[in-house]
Amino acid sequence: MKKIFVLCALIMTLFTSVCSADPVSDYCKLDQSKWLWLSSTDYQGTFFDYTSVEKVPDKNEKKVWVCTYTWVDDALGKGMHYVYVRYGINYDTNTAYMEKGAVQDENMKVVKSYDSLKYNPQPIQPGTVLDRLAKRVRSLGNGDK
């Protein structure tokens, strides 16, 4: 009986420490008062700006800025990079598309900009980060949190 109790206590301690881990790395320079966490791994974090959620007039559609920060070593430089993408989410067709974006280095200097991306709606797959984004954004708009 003692072994079972000790095992249960150990599992609960492990579960609690994993679930309470801070999803925001010390490297992340996003303003946590407006950028809400969506997902993270050991190498990156994905957030959305709830203050940027905008309802598209006469459509069941919303637009929102998403940022993924990650460590890179490529043609855009070496270090932490922030990839910003403005997504459109259509709730009638359950699709999303990327409208425009930018990449910033760890000093928040723009190293690449995309003013207009090809309109190419993609289905939102259940259980993905994009699905989580669509669900969180659905009830937001005009600065609601």
PDB file of C-alpha atoms in Angstrom:
ATOM      1  CA  MET A   1       0.000   0.000   0.000  1.00  0.00           C
ATOM      2  CA  LYS A   2       2.870   2.384   0.827  1.00  0.00           C
ATOM      3  CA  LYS A   3       4.464   1.700  -2.574  1.00  0.00           C
ATOM      4  CA  ILE A   4       1.257   2.627  -4.380  1.00  0.00           C
ATOM      5  CA  PHE A   5       0.920   5.822  -2.329  1.00  0.00           C
ATOM      6  CA  VAL A   6       4.552   6.806  -2.999  1.00  0.00           C
ATOM      7  CA  LEU A   7       4.141   6.033  -6.727  1.00  0.00           C
ATOM      8  CA  CYS A   8       0.938   8.113  -6.912  1.00  0.00           C
ATOM      9  CA  ALA A   9       2.613  11.001  -5.075  1.00  0.00           C
ATOM     10  CA  LEU A  10       5.599  10.847  -7.450  1.00  0.00           C
ATOM     11  CA  ILE A  11       3.357  10.834 -10.530  1.00  0.00           C
ATOM     12  CA  MET A  12       1.326  13.767  -9.184  1.00  0.00           C
ATOM     13  CA  THR A  13       4.506  15.745  -8.496  1.00  0.00           C
ATOM     14  CA  LEU A  14       5.831  15.056 -11.986  1.00  0.00           C
ATOM     15  CA  PHE A  15       2.462  15.906 -13.597  1.00  0.00           C
ATOM     16  CA  THR A  16       2.152  19.142 -11.641  1.00  0.00           C
ATOM     17  CA  SER A  17       5.663  20.308 -12.540  1.00  0.00           C
ATOM     18  CA  VAL A  18       5.134  19.546 -16.241  1.00  0.00           C
ATOM     19  CA  CYS A  19       1.723  21.246 -16.387  1.00  0.00           C
ATOM     20  CA  SER A  20       2.827  24.331 -14.535  1.00  0.00           C
ATOM     21  CA  ALA A  21       5.847  24.947 -16.748  1.00  0.00           C
ATOM     22  CA  ASP A  22       5.922  28.488 -18.090  1.00  0.00           C
ATOM     23  CA  PRO A  23       5.137  28.366 -21.828  1.00  0.00           C
ATOM     24  CA  VAL A  24       7.112  31.559 -22.452  1.00  0.00           C
ATOM     25  CA  SER A  25      10.859  31.302 -22.824  1.00  0.00           C
ATOM     26  CA  ASP A  26      13.209  33.921 -21.393  1.00  0.00           C
ATOM     27  CA  TYR A  27      14.194  34.610 -25.023  1.00  0.00           C
ATOM     28  CA  CYS A  28      10.697  35.746 -25.984  1.00  0.00           C
ATOM     29  CA  LYS A  29      10.439  39.540 -26.176  1.00  0.00           C
ATOM     30  CA  LEU A  30       6.710  39.675 -26.993  1.00  0.00           C
ATOM     31  CA  ASP A  31       4.506  41.876 -24.827  1.00  0.00           C
ATOM     32  CA  GLN A  32       2.659  39.273 -22.751  1.00  0.00           C
ATOM     33  CA  SER A  33      -0.169  41.719 -22.007  1.00  0.00           C
ATOM     34  CA  LYS A  34      -1.394  41.491 -25.615  1.00  0.00           C
ATOM     35  CA  TRP A  35       0.217  38.348 -27.065  1.00  0.00           C
ATOM     36  CA  LEU A  36      -1.582  35.254 -25.791  1.00  0.00           C
ATOM     37  CA  TRP A  37       0.077  31.838 -25.825  1.00  0.00           C
ATOM     38  CA  LEU A  38      -1.115  29.185 -28.284  1.00  0.00           C
ATOM     39  CA  SER A  39       1.568  26.522 -28.362  1.00  0.00           C
ATOM     40  CA  SER A  40       5.235  25.884 -27.650  1.00  0.00           C
ATOM     41  CA  THR A  41       7.973  23.291 -27.980  1.00  0.00           C
ATOM     42  CA  ASP A  42      11.576  23.254 -26.825  1.00  0.00           C
ATOM     43  CA  TYR A  43      12.496  25.269 -29.927  1.00  0.00           C
ATOM     44  CA  GLN A  44       9.653  27.708 -30.552  1.00  0.00           C
ATOM     45  CA  GLY A  45       6.592  29.423 -29.191  1.00  0.00           C
ATOM     46  CA  THR A  46       3.451  30.555 -30.983  1.00  0.00           C
ATOM     47  CA  PHE A  47       1.262  33.444 -29.821  1.00  0.00           C
ATOM     48  CA  PHE A  48      -1.583  35.563 -31.158  1.00  0.00           C
ATOM     49  CA  ASP A  49      -2.275  39.242 -30.620  1.00  0.00           C
ATOM     50  CA  TYR A  50      -5.795  39.364 -29.213  1.00  0.00           C
ATOM     51  CA  THR A  51      -5.863  43.157 -29.685  1.00  0.00           C
ATOM     52  CA  SER A  52      -5.492  42.706 -33.454  1.00  0.00           C
ATOM     53  CA  VAL A  53      -8.538  40.440 -33.909  1.00  0.00           C
ATOM     54  CA  GLU A  54     -10.755  42.053 -36.511  1.00  0.00           C
ATOM     55  CA  LYS A  55     -14.115  40.929 -37.864  1.00  0.00           C
ATOM     56  CA  VAL A  56     -14.402  41.087 -41.653  1.00  0.00           C
ATOM     57  CA  PRO A  57     -17.573  43.035 -42.540  1.00  0.00           C
ATOM     58  CA  ASP A  58     -20.413  40.975 -44.063  1.00  0.00           C
ATOM     59  CA  LYS A  59     -18.499  37.684 -43.645  1.00  0.00           C
ATOM     60  CA  ASN A  60     -18.196  35.045 -40.965  1.00  0.00           C
ATOM     61  CA  GLU A  61     -14.470  35.710 -40.954  1.00  0.00           C
ATOM     62  CA  LYS A  62     -11.851  37.144 -38.602  1.00  0.00           C
ATOM     63  CA  LYS A  63      -8.272  38.337 -39.111  1.00  0.00           C
ATOM     64  CA  VAL A  64      -5.539  38.128 -36.497  1.00  0.00           C
ATOM     65  CA  TRP A  65      -1.770  38.512 -36.139  1.00  0.00           C
ATOM     66  CA  VAL A  66       0.159  35.407 -35.074  1.00  0.00           C
ATOM     67  CA  CYS A  67       3.815  35.322 -34.043  1.00  0.00           C
ATOM     68  CA  THR A  68       6.111  32.330 -33.788  1.00  0.00           C
ATOM     69  CA  TYR A  69       9.510  32.872 -32.223  1.00  0.00           C
ATOM     70  CA  THR A  70      12.241  30.355 -32.898  1.00  0.00           C
ATOM     71  CA  TRP A  71      16.016  29.977 -33.007  1.00  0.00           C
ATOM     72  CA  VAL A  72      17.377  29.930 -36.568  1.00  0.00           C
ATOM     73  CA  ASP A  73      20.680  29.791 -38.389  1.00  0.00           C
ATOM     74  CA  ASP A  74      19.882  30.494 -42.035  1.00  0.00           C
ATOM     75  CA  ALA A  75      20.020  33.128 -44.784  1.00  0.00           C
ATOM     76  CA  LEU A  76      18.048  35.553 -42.585  1.00  0.00           C
ATOM     77  CA  GLY A  77      20.661  35.395 -39.832  1.00  0.00           C
ATOM     78  CA  LYS A  78      21.491  33.499 -36.673  1.00  0.00           C
ATOM     79  CA  GLY A  79      19.628  33.805 -33.386  1.00  0.00           C
ATOM     80  CA  MET A  80      16.055  34.238 -32.216  1.00  0.00           C
ATOM     81  CA  HIS A  81      13.660  35.246 -34.955  1.00  0.00           C
ATOM     82  CA  TYR A  82      10.046  36.340 -34.773  1.00  0.00           C
ATOM     83  CA  VAL A  83       7.828  35.326 -37.685  1.00  0.00           C
ATOM     84  CA  TYR A  84       4.668  37.432 -37.844  1.00  0.00           C
ATOM     85  CA  VAL A  85       1.769  36.365 -40.057  1.00  0.00           C
ATOM     86  CA  ARG A  86      -1.647  37.944 -40.422  1.00  0.00           C
ATOM     87  CA  TYR A  87      -4.148  35.109 -40.784  1.00  0.00           C
ATOM     88  CA  GLY A  88      -7.679  35.226 -42.112  1.00  0.00           C
ATOM     89  CA  ILE A  89     -10.001  32.591 -40.652  1.00  0.00           C
ATOM     90  CA  ASN A  90     -13.268  31.805 -42.443  1.00  0.00           C
ATOM     91  CA  TYR A  91     -15.706  30.044 -40.124  1.00  0.00           C
ATOM     92  CA  ASP A  92     -18.226  29.155 -42.865  1.00  0.00           C
ATOM     93  CA  THR A  93     -15.685  27.110 -44.835  1.00  0.00           C
ATOM     94  CA  ASN A  94     -13.436  26.233 -41.845  1.00  0.00           C
ATOM     95  CA  THR A  95     -10.397  27.493 -43.734  1.00  0.00           C
ATOM     96  CA  ALA A  96      -7.502  29.854 -43.040  1.00  0.00           C
ATOM     97  CA  TYR A  97      -5.155  31.836 -45.246  1.00  0.00           C
ATOM     98  CA  MET A  98      -2.048  33.949 -44.745  1.00  0.00           C
ATOM     99  CA  GLU A  99      -2.468  37.561 -45.823  1.00  0.00           C
ATOM    100  CA  LYS A 100       0.898  39.208 -45.090  1.00  0.00           C
ATOM    101  CA  GLY A 101       3.853  38.855 -42.757  1.00  0.00           C
ATOM    102  CA  ALA A 102       7.314  39.812 -41.602  1.00  0.00           C
ATOM    103  CA  VAL A 103      10.388  38.301 -39.976  1.00  0.00           C
ATOM    104  CA  GLN A 104      12.258  40.156 -37.232  1.00  0.00           C
ATOM    105  CA  ASP A 105      15.592  39.282 -35.654  1.00  0.00           C
ATOM    106  CA  GLU A 106      16.243  39.081 -31.904  1.00  0.00           C
ATOM    107  CA  ASN A 107      16.684  42.873 -31.792  1.00  0.00           C
ATOM    108  CA  MET A 108      13.189  43.212 -33.315  1.00  0.00           C
ATOM    109  CA  LYS A 109      14.676  44.581 -36.568  1.00  0.00           C
ATOM    110  CA  VAL A 110      12.710  43.576 -39.704  1.00  0.00           C
ATOM    111  CA  VAL A 111      14.880  41.320 -41.881  1.00  0.00           C
ATOM    112  CA  LYS A 112      12.178  40.242 -44.366  1.00  0.00           C
ATOM    113  CA  SER A 113       8.722  41.561 -45.180  1.00  0.00           C
ATOM    114  CA  TYR A 114       5.826  40.044 -47.094  1.00  0.00           C
ATOM    115  CA  ASP A 115       3.298  42.744 -48.009  1.00  0.00           C
ATOM    116  CA  SER A 116       0.968  40.472 -49.901  1.00  0.00           C
ATOM    117  CA  LEU A 117       0.845  36.696 -49.830  1.00  0.00           C
ATOM    118  CA  LYS A 118      -1.046  34.621 -52.380  1.00  0.00           C
ATOM    119  CA  TYR A 119      -4.648  34.032 -51.287  1.00  0.00           C
ATOM    120  CA  ASN A 120      -4.692  30.280 -50.772  1.00  0.00           C
ATOM    121  CA  PRO A 121      -7.224  29.139 -48.141  1.00  0.00           C
ATOM    122  CA  GLN A 122      -6.336  25.842 -46.467  1.00  0.00           C
ATOM    123  CA  PRO A 123      -8.648  23.577 -44.443  1.00  0.00           C
ATOM    124  CA  ILE A 124      -8.206  23.887 -40.684  1.00  0.00           C
ATOM    125  CA  GLN A 125      -7.322  20.414 -39.422  1.00  0.00           C
ATOM    126  CA  PRO A 126      -8.729  19.391 -36.013  1.00  0.00           C
ATOM    127  CA  GLY A 127      -6.218  19.327 -33.163  1.00  0.00           C
ATOM    128  CA  THR A 128      -3.670  21.619 -34.831  1.00  0.00           C
ATOM    129  CA  VAL A 129      -2.339  24.958 -33.584  1.00  0.00           C
ATOM    130  CA  LEU A 130      -4.396  26.630 -36.319  1.00  0.00           C
ATOM    131  CA  ASP A 131      -7.519  24.879 -34.986  1.00  0.00           C
ATOM    132  CA  ARG A 132      -6.703  26.154 -31.486  1.00  0.00           C
ATOM    133  CA  LEU A 133      -6.229  29.661 -32.912  1.00  0.00           C
ATOM    134  CA  ALA A 134      -9.577  29.564 -34.749  1.00  0.00           C
ATOM    135  CA  LYS A 135     -11.397  28.466 -31.587  1.00  0.00           C
ATOM    136  CA  ARG A 136      -9.766  31.150 -29.407  1.00  0.00           C
ATOM    137  CA  VAL A 137     -10.325  33.940 -31.946  1.00  0.00           C
ATOM    138  CA  ARG A 138     -13.948  33.022 -32.771  1.00  0.00           C
ATOM    139  CA  SER A 139     -15.389  34.941 -29.804  1.00  0.00           C
ATOM    140  CA  LEU A 140     -12.900  37.818 -29.977  1.00  0.00           C
ATOM    141  CA  GLY A 141     -12.920  41.044 -31.889  1.00  0.00           C
ATOM    142  CA  ASN A 142     -12.202  44.725 -31.431  1.00  0.00           C
ATOM    143  CA  GLY A 143      -9.816  44.234 -28.483  1.00  0.00           C
ATOM    144  CA  ASP A 144     -11.824  41.695 -26.412  1.00  0.00           C
ATOM    145  CA  LYS A 145      -9.722  39.264 -24.379  1.00  0.00           C
TER     146      LYS A 145
END
